[in-house]
Short mmCIF file of C-alpha atoms in Angstrom, two decimals:
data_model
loop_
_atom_site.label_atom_id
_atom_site.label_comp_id
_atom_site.label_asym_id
_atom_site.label_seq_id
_atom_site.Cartn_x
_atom_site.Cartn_y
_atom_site.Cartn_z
CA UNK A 1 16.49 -47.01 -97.11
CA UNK A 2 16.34 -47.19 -93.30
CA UNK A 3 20.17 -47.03 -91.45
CA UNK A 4 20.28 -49.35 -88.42
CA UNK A 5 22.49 -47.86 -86.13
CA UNK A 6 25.63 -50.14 -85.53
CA UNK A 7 26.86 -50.87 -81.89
CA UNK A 8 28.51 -48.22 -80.28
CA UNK A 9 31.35 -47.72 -77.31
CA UNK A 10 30.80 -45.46 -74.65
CA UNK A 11 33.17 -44.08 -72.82
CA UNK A 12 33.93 -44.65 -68.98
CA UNK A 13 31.58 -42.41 -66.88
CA UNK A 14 33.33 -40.58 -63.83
CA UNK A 15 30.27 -41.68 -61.57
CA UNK A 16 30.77 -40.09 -57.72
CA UNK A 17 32.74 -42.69 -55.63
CA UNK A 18 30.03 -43.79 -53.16
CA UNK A 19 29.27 -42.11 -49.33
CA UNK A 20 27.18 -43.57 -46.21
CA UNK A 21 24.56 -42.18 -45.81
CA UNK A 22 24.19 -38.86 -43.04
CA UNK A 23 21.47 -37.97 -41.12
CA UNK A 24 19.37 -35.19 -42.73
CA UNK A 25 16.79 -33.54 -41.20
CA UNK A 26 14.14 -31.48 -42.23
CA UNK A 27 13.43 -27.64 -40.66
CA UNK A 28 12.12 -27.54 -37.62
CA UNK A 29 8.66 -27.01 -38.04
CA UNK A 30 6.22 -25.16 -35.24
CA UNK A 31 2.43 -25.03 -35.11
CA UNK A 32 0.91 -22.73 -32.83
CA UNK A 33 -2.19 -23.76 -30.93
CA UNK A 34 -4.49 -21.90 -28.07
CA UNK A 35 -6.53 -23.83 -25.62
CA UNK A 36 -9.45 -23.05 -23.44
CA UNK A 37 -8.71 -25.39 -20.13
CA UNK A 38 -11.36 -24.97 -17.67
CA UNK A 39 -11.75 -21.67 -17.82
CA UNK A 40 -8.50 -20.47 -19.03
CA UNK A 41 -6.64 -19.56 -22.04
CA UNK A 42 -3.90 -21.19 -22.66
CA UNK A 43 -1.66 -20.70 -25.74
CA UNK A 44 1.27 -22.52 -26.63
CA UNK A 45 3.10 -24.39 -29.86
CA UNK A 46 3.88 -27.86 -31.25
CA UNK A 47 7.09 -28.48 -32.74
CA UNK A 48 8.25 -31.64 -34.97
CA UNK A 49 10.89 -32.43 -37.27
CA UNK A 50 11.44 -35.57 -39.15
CA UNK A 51 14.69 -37.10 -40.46
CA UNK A 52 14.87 -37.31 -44.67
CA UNK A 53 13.65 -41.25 -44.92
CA UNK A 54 11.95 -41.28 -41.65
CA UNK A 55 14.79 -43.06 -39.65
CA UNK A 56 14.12 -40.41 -35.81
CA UNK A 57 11.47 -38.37 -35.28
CA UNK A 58 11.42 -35.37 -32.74
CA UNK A 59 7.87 -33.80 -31.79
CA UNK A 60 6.96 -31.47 -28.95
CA UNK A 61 5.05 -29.16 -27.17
CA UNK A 62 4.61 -26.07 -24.94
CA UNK A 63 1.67 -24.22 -23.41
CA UNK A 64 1.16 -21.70 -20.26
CA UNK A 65 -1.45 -19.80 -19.01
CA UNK A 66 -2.29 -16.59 -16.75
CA UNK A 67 -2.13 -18.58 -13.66
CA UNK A 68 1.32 -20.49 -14.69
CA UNK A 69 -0.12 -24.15 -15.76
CA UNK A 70 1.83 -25.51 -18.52
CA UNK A 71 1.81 -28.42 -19.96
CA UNK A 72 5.10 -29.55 -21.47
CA UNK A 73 6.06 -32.86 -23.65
CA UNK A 74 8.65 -34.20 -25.78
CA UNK A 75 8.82 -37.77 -27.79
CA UNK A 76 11.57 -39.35 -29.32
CA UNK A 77 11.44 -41.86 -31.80
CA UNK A 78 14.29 -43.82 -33.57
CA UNK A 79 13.51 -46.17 -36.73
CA UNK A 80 16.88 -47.67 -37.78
CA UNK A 81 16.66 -50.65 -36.22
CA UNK A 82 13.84 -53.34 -36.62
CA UNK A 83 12.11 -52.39 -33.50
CA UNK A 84 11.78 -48.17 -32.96
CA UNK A 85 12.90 -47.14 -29.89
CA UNK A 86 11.06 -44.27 -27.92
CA UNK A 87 11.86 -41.59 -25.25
CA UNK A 88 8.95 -39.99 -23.97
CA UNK A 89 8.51 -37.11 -21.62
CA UNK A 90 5.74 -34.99 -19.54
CA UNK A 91 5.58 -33.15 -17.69
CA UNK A 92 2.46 -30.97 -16.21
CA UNK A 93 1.62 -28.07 -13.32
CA UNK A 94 -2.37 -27.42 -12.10
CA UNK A 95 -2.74 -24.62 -9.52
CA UNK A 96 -5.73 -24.34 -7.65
CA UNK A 97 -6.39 -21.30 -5.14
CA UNK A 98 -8.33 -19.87 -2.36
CA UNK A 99 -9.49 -23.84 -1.39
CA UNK A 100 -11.69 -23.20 2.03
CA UNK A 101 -10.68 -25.54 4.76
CA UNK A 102 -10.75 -25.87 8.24
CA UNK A 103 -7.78 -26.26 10.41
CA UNK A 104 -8.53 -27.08 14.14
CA UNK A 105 -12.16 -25.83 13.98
CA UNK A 106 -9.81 -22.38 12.50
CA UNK A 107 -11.51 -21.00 9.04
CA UNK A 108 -8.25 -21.31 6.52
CA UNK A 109 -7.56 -20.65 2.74
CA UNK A 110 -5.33 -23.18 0.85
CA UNK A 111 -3.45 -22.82 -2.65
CA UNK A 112 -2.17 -26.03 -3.95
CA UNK A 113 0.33 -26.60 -6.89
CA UNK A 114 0.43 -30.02 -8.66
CA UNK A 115 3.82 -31.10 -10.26
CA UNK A 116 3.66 -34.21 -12.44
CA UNK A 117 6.12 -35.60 -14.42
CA UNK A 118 6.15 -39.05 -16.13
CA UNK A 119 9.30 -40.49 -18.28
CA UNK A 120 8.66 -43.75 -20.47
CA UNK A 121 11.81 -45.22 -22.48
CA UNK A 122 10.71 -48.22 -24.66
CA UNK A 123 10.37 -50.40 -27.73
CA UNK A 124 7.68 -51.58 -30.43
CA UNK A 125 7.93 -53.30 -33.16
CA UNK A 126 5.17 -54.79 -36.05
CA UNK A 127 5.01 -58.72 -35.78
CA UNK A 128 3.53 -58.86 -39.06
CA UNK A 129 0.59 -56.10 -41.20
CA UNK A 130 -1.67 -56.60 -38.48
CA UNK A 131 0.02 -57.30 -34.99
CA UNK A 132 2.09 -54.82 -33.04
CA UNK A 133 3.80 -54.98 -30.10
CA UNK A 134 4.98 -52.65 -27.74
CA UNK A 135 7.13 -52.58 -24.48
CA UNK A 136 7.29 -49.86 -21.89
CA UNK A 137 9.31 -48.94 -18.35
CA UNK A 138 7.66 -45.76 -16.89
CA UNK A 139 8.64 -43.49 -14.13
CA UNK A 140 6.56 -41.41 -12.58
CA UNK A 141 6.40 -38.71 -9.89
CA UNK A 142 3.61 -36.75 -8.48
CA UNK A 143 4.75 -33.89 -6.27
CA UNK A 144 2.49 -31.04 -4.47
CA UNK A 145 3.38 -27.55 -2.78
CA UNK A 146 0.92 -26.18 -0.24
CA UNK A 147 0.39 -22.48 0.62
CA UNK A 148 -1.37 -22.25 3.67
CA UNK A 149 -3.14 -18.67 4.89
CA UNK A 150 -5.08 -18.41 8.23
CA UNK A 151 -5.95 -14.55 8.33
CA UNK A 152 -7.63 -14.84 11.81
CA UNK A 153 -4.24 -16.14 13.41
CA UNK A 154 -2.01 -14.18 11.21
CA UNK A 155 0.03 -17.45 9.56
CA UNK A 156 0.81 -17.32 6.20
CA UNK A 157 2.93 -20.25 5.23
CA UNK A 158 4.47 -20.94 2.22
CA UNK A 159 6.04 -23.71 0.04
CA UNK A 160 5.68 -26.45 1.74
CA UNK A 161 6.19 -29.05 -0.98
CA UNK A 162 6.27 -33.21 -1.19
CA UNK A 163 5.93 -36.37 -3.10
CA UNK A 164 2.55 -38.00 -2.71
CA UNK A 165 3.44 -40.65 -5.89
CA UNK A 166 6.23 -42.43 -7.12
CA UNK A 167 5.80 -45.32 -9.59
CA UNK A 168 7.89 -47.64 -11.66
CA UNK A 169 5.81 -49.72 -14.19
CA UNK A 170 6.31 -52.04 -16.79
CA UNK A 171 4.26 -53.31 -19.60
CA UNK A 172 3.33 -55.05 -22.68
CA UNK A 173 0.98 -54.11 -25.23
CA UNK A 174 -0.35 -55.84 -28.30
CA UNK A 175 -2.23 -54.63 -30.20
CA UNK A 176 -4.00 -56.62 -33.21
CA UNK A 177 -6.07 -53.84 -36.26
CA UNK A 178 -7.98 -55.82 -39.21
CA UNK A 179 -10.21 -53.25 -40.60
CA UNK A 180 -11.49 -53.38 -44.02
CA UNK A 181 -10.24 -50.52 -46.01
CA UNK A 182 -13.39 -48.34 -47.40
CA UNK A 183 -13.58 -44.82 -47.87
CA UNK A 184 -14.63 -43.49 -44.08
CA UNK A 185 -12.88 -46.28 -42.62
CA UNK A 186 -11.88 -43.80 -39.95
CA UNK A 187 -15.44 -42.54 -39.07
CA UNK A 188 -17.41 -45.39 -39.68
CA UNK A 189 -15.83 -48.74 -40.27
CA UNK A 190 -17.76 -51.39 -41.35
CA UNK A 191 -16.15 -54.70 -41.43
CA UNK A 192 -13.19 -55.44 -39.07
CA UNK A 193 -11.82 -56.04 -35.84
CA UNK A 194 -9.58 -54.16 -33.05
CA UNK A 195 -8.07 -55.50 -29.86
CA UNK A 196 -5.64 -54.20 -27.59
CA UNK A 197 -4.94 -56.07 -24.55
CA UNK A 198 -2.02 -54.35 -21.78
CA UNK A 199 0.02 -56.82 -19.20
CA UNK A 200 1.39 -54.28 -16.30
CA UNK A 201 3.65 -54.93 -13.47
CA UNK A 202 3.95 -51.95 -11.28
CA UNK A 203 5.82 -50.66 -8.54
CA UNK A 204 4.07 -47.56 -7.10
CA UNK A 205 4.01 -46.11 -3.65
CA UNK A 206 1.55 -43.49 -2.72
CA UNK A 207 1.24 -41.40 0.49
CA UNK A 208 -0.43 -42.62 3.17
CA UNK A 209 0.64 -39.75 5.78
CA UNK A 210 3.73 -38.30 7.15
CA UNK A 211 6.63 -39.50 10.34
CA UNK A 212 9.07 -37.20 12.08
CA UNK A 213 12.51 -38.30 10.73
CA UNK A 214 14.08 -39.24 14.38
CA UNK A 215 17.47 -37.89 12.76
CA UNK A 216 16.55 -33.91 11.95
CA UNK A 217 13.41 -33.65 13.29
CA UNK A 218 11.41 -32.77 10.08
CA UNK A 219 8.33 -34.05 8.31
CA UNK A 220 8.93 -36.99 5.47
CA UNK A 221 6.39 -38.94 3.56
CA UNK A 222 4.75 -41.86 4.30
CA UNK A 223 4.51 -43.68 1.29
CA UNK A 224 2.45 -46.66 1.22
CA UNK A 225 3.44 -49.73 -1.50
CA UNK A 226 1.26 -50.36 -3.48
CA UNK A 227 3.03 -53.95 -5.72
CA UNK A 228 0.54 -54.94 -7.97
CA UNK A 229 0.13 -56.92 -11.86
CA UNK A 230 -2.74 -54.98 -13.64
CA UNK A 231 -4.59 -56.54 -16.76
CA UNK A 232 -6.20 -54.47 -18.99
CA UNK A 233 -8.39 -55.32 -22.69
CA UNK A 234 -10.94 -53.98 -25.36
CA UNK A 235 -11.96 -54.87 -28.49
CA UNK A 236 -14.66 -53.67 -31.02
CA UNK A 237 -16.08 -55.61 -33.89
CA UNK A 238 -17.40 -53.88 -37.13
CA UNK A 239 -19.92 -55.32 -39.51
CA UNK A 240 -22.74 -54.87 -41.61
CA UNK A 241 -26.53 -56.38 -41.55
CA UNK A 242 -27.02 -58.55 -44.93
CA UNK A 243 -31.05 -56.95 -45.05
CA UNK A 244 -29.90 -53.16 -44.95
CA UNK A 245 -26.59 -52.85 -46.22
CA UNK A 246 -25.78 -49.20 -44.80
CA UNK A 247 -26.79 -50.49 -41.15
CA UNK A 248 -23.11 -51.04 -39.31
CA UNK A 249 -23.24 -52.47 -36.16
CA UNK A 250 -20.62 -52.19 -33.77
CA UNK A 251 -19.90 -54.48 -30.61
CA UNK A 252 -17.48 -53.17 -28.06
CA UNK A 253 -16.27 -54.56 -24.69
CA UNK A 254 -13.84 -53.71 -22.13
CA UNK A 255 -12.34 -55.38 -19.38
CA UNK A 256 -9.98 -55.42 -16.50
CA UNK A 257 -8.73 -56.46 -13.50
CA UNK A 258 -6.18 -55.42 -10.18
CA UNK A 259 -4.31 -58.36 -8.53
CA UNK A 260 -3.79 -56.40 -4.99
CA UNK A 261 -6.99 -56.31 -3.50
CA UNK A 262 -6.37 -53.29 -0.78
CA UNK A 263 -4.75 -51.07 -3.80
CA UNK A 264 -5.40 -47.23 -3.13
CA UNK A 265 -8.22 -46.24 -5.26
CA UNK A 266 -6.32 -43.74 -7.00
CA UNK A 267 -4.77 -46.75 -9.27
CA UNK A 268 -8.79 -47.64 -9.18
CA UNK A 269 -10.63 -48.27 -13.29
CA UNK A 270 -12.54 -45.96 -13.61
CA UNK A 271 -16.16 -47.19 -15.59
CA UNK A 272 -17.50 -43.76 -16.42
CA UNK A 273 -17.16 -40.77 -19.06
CA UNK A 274 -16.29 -41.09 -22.49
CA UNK A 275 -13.83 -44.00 -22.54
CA UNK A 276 -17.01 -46.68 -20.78
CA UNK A 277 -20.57 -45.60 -19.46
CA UNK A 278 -21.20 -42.13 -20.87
CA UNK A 279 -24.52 -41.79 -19.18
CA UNK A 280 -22.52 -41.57 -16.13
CA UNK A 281 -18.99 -38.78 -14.92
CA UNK A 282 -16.25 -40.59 -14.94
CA UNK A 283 -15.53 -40.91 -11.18
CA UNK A 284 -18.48 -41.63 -10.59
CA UNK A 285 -18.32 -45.52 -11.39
CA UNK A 286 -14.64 -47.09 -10.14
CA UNK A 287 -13.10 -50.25 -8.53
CA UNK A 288 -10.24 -52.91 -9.16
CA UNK A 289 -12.62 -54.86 -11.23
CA UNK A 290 -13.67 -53.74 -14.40
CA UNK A 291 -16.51 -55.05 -17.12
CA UNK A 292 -18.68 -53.73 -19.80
CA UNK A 293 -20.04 -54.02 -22.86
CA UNK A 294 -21.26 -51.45 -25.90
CA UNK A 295 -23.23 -51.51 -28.65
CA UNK A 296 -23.62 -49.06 -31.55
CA UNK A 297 -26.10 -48.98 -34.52
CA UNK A 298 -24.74 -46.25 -37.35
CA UNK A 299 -26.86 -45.11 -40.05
CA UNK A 300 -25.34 -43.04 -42.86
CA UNK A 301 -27.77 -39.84 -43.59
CA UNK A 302 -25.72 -38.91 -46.52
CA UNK A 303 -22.24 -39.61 -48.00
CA UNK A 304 -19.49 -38.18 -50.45
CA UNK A 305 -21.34 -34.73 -50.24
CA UNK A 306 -19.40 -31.49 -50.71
CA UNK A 307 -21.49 -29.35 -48.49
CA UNK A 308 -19.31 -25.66 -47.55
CA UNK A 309 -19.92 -24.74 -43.92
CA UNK A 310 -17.58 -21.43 -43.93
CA UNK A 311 -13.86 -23.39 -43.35
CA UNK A 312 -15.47 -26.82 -43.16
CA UNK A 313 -16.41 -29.11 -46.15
CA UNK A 314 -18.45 -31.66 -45.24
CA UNK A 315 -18.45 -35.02 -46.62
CA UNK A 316 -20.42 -37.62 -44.55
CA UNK A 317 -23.05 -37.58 -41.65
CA UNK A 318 -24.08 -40.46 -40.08
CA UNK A 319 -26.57 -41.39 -37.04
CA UNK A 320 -26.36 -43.45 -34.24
CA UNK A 321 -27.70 -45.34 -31.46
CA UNK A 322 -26.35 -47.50 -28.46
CA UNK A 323 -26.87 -49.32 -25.31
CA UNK A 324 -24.29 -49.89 -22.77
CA UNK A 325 -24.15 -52.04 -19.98
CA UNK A 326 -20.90 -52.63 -17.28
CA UNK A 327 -19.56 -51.89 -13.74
CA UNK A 328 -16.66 -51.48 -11.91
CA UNK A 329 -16.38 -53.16 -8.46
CA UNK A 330 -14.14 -54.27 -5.86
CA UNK A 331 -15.59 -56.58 -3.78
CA UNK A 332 -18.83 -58.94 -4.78
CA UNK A 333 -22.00 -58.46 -2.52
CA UNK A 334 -22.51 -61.22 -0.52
CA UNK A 335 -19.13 -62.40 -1.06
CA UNK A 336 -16.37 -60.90 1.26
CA UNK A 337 -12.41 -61.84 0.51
CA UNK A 338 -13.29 -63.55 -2.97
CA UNK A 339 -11.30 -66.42 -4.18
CA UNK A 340 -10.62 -68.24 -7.09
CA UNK A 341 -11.88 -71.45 -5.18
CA UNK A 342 -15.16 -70.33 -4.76
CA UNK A 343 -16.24 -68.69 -7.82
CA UNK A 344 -15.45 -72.08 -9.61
CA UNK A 345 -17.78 -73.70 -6.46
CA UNK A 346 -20.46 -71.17 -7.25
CA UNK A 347 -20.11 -69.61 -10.56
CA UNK A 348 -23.56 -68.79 -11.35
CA UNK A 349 -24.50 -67.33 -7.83
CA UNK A 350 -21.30 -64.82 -7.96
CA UNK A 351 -22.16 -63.83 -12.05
CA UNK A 352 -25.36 -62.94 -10.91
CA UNK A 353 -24.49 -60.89 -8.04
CA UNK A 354 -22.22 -58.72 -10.08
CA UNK A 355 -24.72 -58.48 -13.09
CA UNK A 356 -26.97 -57.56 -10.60
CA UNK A 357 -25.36 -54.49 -9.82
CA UNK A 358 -23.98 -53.55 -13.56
CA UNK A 359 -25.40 -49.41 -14.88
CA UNK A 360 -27.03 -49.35 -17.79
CA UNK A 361 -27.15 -46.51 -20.21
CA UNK A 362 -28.97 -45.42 -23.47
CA UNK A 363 -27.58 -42.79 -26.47
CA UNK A 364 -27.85 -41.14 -29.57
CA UNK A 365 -25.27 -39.81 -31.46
CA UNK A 366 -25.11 -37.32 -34.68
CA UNK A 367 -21.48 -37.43 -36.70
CA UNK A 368 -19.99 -35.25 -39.02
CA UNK A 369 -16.96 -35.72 -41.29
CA UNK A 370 -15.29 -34.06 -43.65
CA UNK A 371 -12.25 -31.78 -44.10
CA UNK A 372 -11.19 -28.02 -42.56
CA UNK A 373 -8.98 -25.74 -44.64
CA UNK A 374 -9.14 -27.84 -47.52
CA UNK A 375 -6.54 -29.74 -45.97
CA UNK A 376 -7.27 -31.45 -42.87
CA UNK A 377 -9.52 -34.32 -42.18
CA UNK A 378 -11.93 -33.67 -39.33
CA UNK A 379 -14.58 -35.44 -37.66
CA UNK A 380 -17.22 -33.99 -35.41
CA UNK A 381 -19.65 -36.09 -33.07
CA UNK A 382 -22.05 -34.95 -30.70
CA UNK A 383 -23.44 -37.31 -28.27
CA UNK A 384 -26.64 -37.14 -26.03
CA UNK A 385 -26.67 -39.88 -23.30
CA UNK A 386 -29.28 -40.92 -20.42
CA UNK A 387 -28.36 -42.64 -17.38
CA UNK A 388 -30.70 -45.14 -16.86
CA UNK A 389 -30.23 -46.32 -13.13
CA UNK A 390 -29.70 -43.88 -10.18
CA UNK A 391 -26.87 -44.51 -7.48
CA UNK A 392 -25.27 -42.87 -4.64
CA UNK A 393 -21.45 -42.58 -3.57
CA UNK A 394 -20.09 -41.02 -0.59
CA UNK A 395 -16.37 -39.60 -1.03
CA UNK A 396 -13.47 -39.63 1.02
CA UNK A 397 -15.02 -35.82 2.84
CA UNK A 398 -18.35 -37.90 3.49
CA UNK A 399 -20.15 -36.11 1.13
CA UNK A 400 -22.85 -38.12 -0.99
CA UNK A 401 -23.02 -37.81 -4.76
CA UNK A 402 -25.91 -39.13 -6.63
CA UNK A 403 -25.66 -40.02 -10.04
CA UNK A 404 -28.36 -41.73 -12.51
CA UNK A 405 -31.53 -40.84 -14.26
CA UNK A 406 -29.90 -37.61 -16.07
CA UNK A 407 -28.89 -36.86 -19.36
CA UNK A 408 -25.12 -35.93 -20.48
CA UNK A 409 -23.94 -34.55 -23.52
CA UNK A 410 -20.49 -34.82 -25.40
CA UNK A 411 -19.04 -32.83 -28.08
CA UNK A 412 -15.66 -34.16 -29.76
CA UNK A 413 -13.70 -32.69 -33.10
CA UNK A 414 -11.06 -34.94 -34.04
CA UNK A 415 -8.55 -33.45 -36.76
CA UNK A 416 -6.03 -36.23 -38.77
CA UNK A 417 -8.53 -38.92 -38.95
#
C-alpha cells in the first residue's frame, strides 16, 4: 500500500534581511585597434564597461600617430531613469605641413594644426517599440595654430593659434524604425520603413577676419554670426515585387533646408559621397538647399551558405543596382532673393528650374555578409558608380574643379551588423 505523506511544518528560514541595490560594474574592458588614415598608421584602443543590469554605460577611445593626430572620445550613458541621459565628448587634432603659399608675392611654407573639440549633454527616450526621441545641446570649438617659415627673409614664426568656430546648437531628433524582422534584416531588409527627421536651432559664429583690439594692440578674431534653424530628413522604404519574390526594392530620399540665406558655406549640405550622389566627391555638390532621391534594386545570388574565406565565413551575397537623382542649391536660376510668396505664385516654373539643374547618377553594387572570427557579424559592399552629368565649380582660390562623366568606386566593411 502507497503512504501519502501527511502535511508537514517547516521551520522559520533565516532569509538575508533585504539591501538596495549598489552599483556593480563589470572590468574594464579594452580593445585594441590600428588605423590607416590617409597615409598614416595610427594605433590606438577602445575601452567600455557596462554596469551589472545595464543602468550607465562608459565607452571610449584613444589613437595617435607619427605626426601627433589623435583622435580622442568618451560617451556617457545613464539608464535609471525613463529617459537615458548622455555626456558625450571629442575631441580631434589634423596637422598638415610644408603647405606652399605666397606671402606678399614672398615664396612661404605653412604648417597648420587643427584642434576640434565638440561636447553634447542630452536626453532620449523610446515613445513606444517603434518611435524614439532624442534631445541634444552641443558645444563646439574649432581652433587652429599656424607655423609660418619664409627661408628667403629669414622669419620663422611660430604658434600663432585662434578660434575660427564656436557653436552652440540645439536639436530634436525622432526617429521612427518598422522593419520586418527576417534573417539579413541588417543587410538586406525587405519589408519596412525608416525615417529620421532633425529640428536644429543653432548659434554658431565663424571667422570672418581679424581687428586690432584698440586696448593691447593685438590681433582678435572676427567672428561672424551665423543664427540660423536647420531642417534636416530621410527615409527609406523596403519591399518586395509580388512577380519575383527575392527582388527588394528600396526607395530612399533625403531632404533639407537652411533658414539664413547668407550662411557661410561651411554649415553648407553637402549632396555628394557616400551619404547622397555617389557618382559625385562629396564637396563637390553643396548649398543651403538640399533634395534627392535613391533607388536600389537587390538581388540575392545566394543565401545561408557557409562558404570559409580564411577568417571570414560567408553567409549571403547579394547584387544591386540604383539610380539617383538630387541637388543641392542655394539660390534658384532665374529667381534671385526667393520667397515664399512667389513660389506659391509660380510653383511649376520654380520646380522646374531646380529639377532642371538636379545630377544624376547610375551604380552597381556587389555585397557580402557573413561573420569574422566566428564571432562577429560583418558585411562587405563594394560599389562602382558613374557620374552621369559633367559640371564645373570654382573654389574659394579660383581654381575650377570639374566633376561628371567618371566612375567612383567604394569599398565599406561594417562589423556588428
Amino acid at each position: 500500500s502507497e503512504t501519502i505523506p501527511a502535511k508537514m511544518s517547516c521551520p522559520a528560514l533565516n532569509h538575508p534581511e533585504p539591501e538596495k541595490s549598489k552599483d556593480q560594474f563589470s572590468k574594464i574592458f579594452i580593445l585594441p585597434k590600428l588605423m590607416i588614415d590617409y597615409g598614416t598608421v595610427k594605433p590606438g584602443f577602445y575601452f567600455y564597461s557596462n554596469e551589472i543590469i545595464d543602468r550607465f554605460n562608459i565607452f571610449g577611445g584613444a589613437s595617435i600617430n607619427s605626426i601627433k593626430d589623435h583622435d580622442l572620445m568618451l560617451i556617457l550613458e545613464y539608464h535609471q531613469w525613463k529617459p537615458t541621459f548622455h555626456i558625450e565628448i571629442f575631441n580631434i587634432s589634423r596637422n598638415i605641413f610644408n603647405i606652399a603659399e605666397k606671402i606678399s608675392e614672398i615664396p612661404a611654407s605653412l604648417d597648420y594644426t587643427f584642434a576640434l573639440t565638440e561636447f553634447t549633454l542630452g536626453i532620449s527616450s523610446w515613445i513606444n517599440s517603434i518611435n524614439h526621441l532624442r534631445f541634444n545641446t552641443t558645444y563646439s570649438k574649432y581652433r587652429t595654430t599656424t607655423d609660418t617659415k619664409i627661408p628667403h627673409a629669414g622669419i620663422y614664426q611660430n604658434g600663432f593659434s585662434y578660434d575660427y568656430y564656436n557653436g552652440l546648437n540645439f536639436n530634436l531628433n525622432w526617429r521612427l524604425r518598422k522593419i520586418r524582422p527576417n534573417v539579413n534584416m541588417d543587410t538586406n531588409p525587405n519589408n519596412g520603413i525608416l525615417l529620421n527627421t532633425v529640428i536644429s536651432r543653432n548659434y554658431d559664429k565663424f571667422i570672418k577676419g581679424f581687428n586690432v583690439n584698440n586696448s593691447y594692440g593685438t590681433l582678435e578674431v572676427d567672428f561672424r554670426n551665423n543664427y540660423y534653424w536647420k531642417i534636416e530628413h530621410e527615409g527609406i522604404w523596403h519591399h518586395k515585387y509580388p512577380v519575383v519574390s527575392k527582388l527588394i526594392g528600396s526607395f530612399k530620399w533625403r531632404a533639407g533646408w537652411i533658414s539664413k540665406p547668407d550662411i557661410d558655406s561651411f554649415f553648407n549640405f553637402f549632396a555628394g559621397g557616400m551619404p547622397g550622389l555617389q557618382g559625385y566627391p562629396f564637396y563637390s555638390i553643396e548649398g543651403r538647399n538640399l533634395f534627392s532621391l535613391h533607388y536600389t534594386l537587390r538581388f540575392p545570388l545566394f543565401m545561408e551558405k557557409d562558404v570559409q574565406l580564411l577568417p571570414f565565413n560567408l553567409q549571403n551575397a547579394f547584387i544591386a543596382t540604383y539610380f539617383e537623382v538630387g541637388n543641392a542649391w542655394n539660390q534658384v536660376e532665374g529667381y534671385q532673393n526667393l520667397k515664399w510668396d512667389t513660389f506659391i505664385d509660380e510653383p511649376i516654373g520654380i520646380t522646374k528650374s531646380v529639377i532642371s539643374n538636379f545630377k544624376k547618377d547610375v551604380g552597381f553594387q556587389l555585397r557580402f555578409s557573413g561573420f569574422s572570427f566566428y564571432a562577429y557579424p560583418t558585411a562587405i559592399s563594394l560599389d562602382f558608380v558613374y557620374g552621369i552629368d559633367k559640371f564645373k565649380i570654382i573654389d574659394r582660390q579660383n581654381i575650377e574643379h570639374n566633376y561628371g562623366k567618371e566612375w567612383r568606386s567604394y569599398l565599406t566593411i561594417l562589423f556588428g551588423l
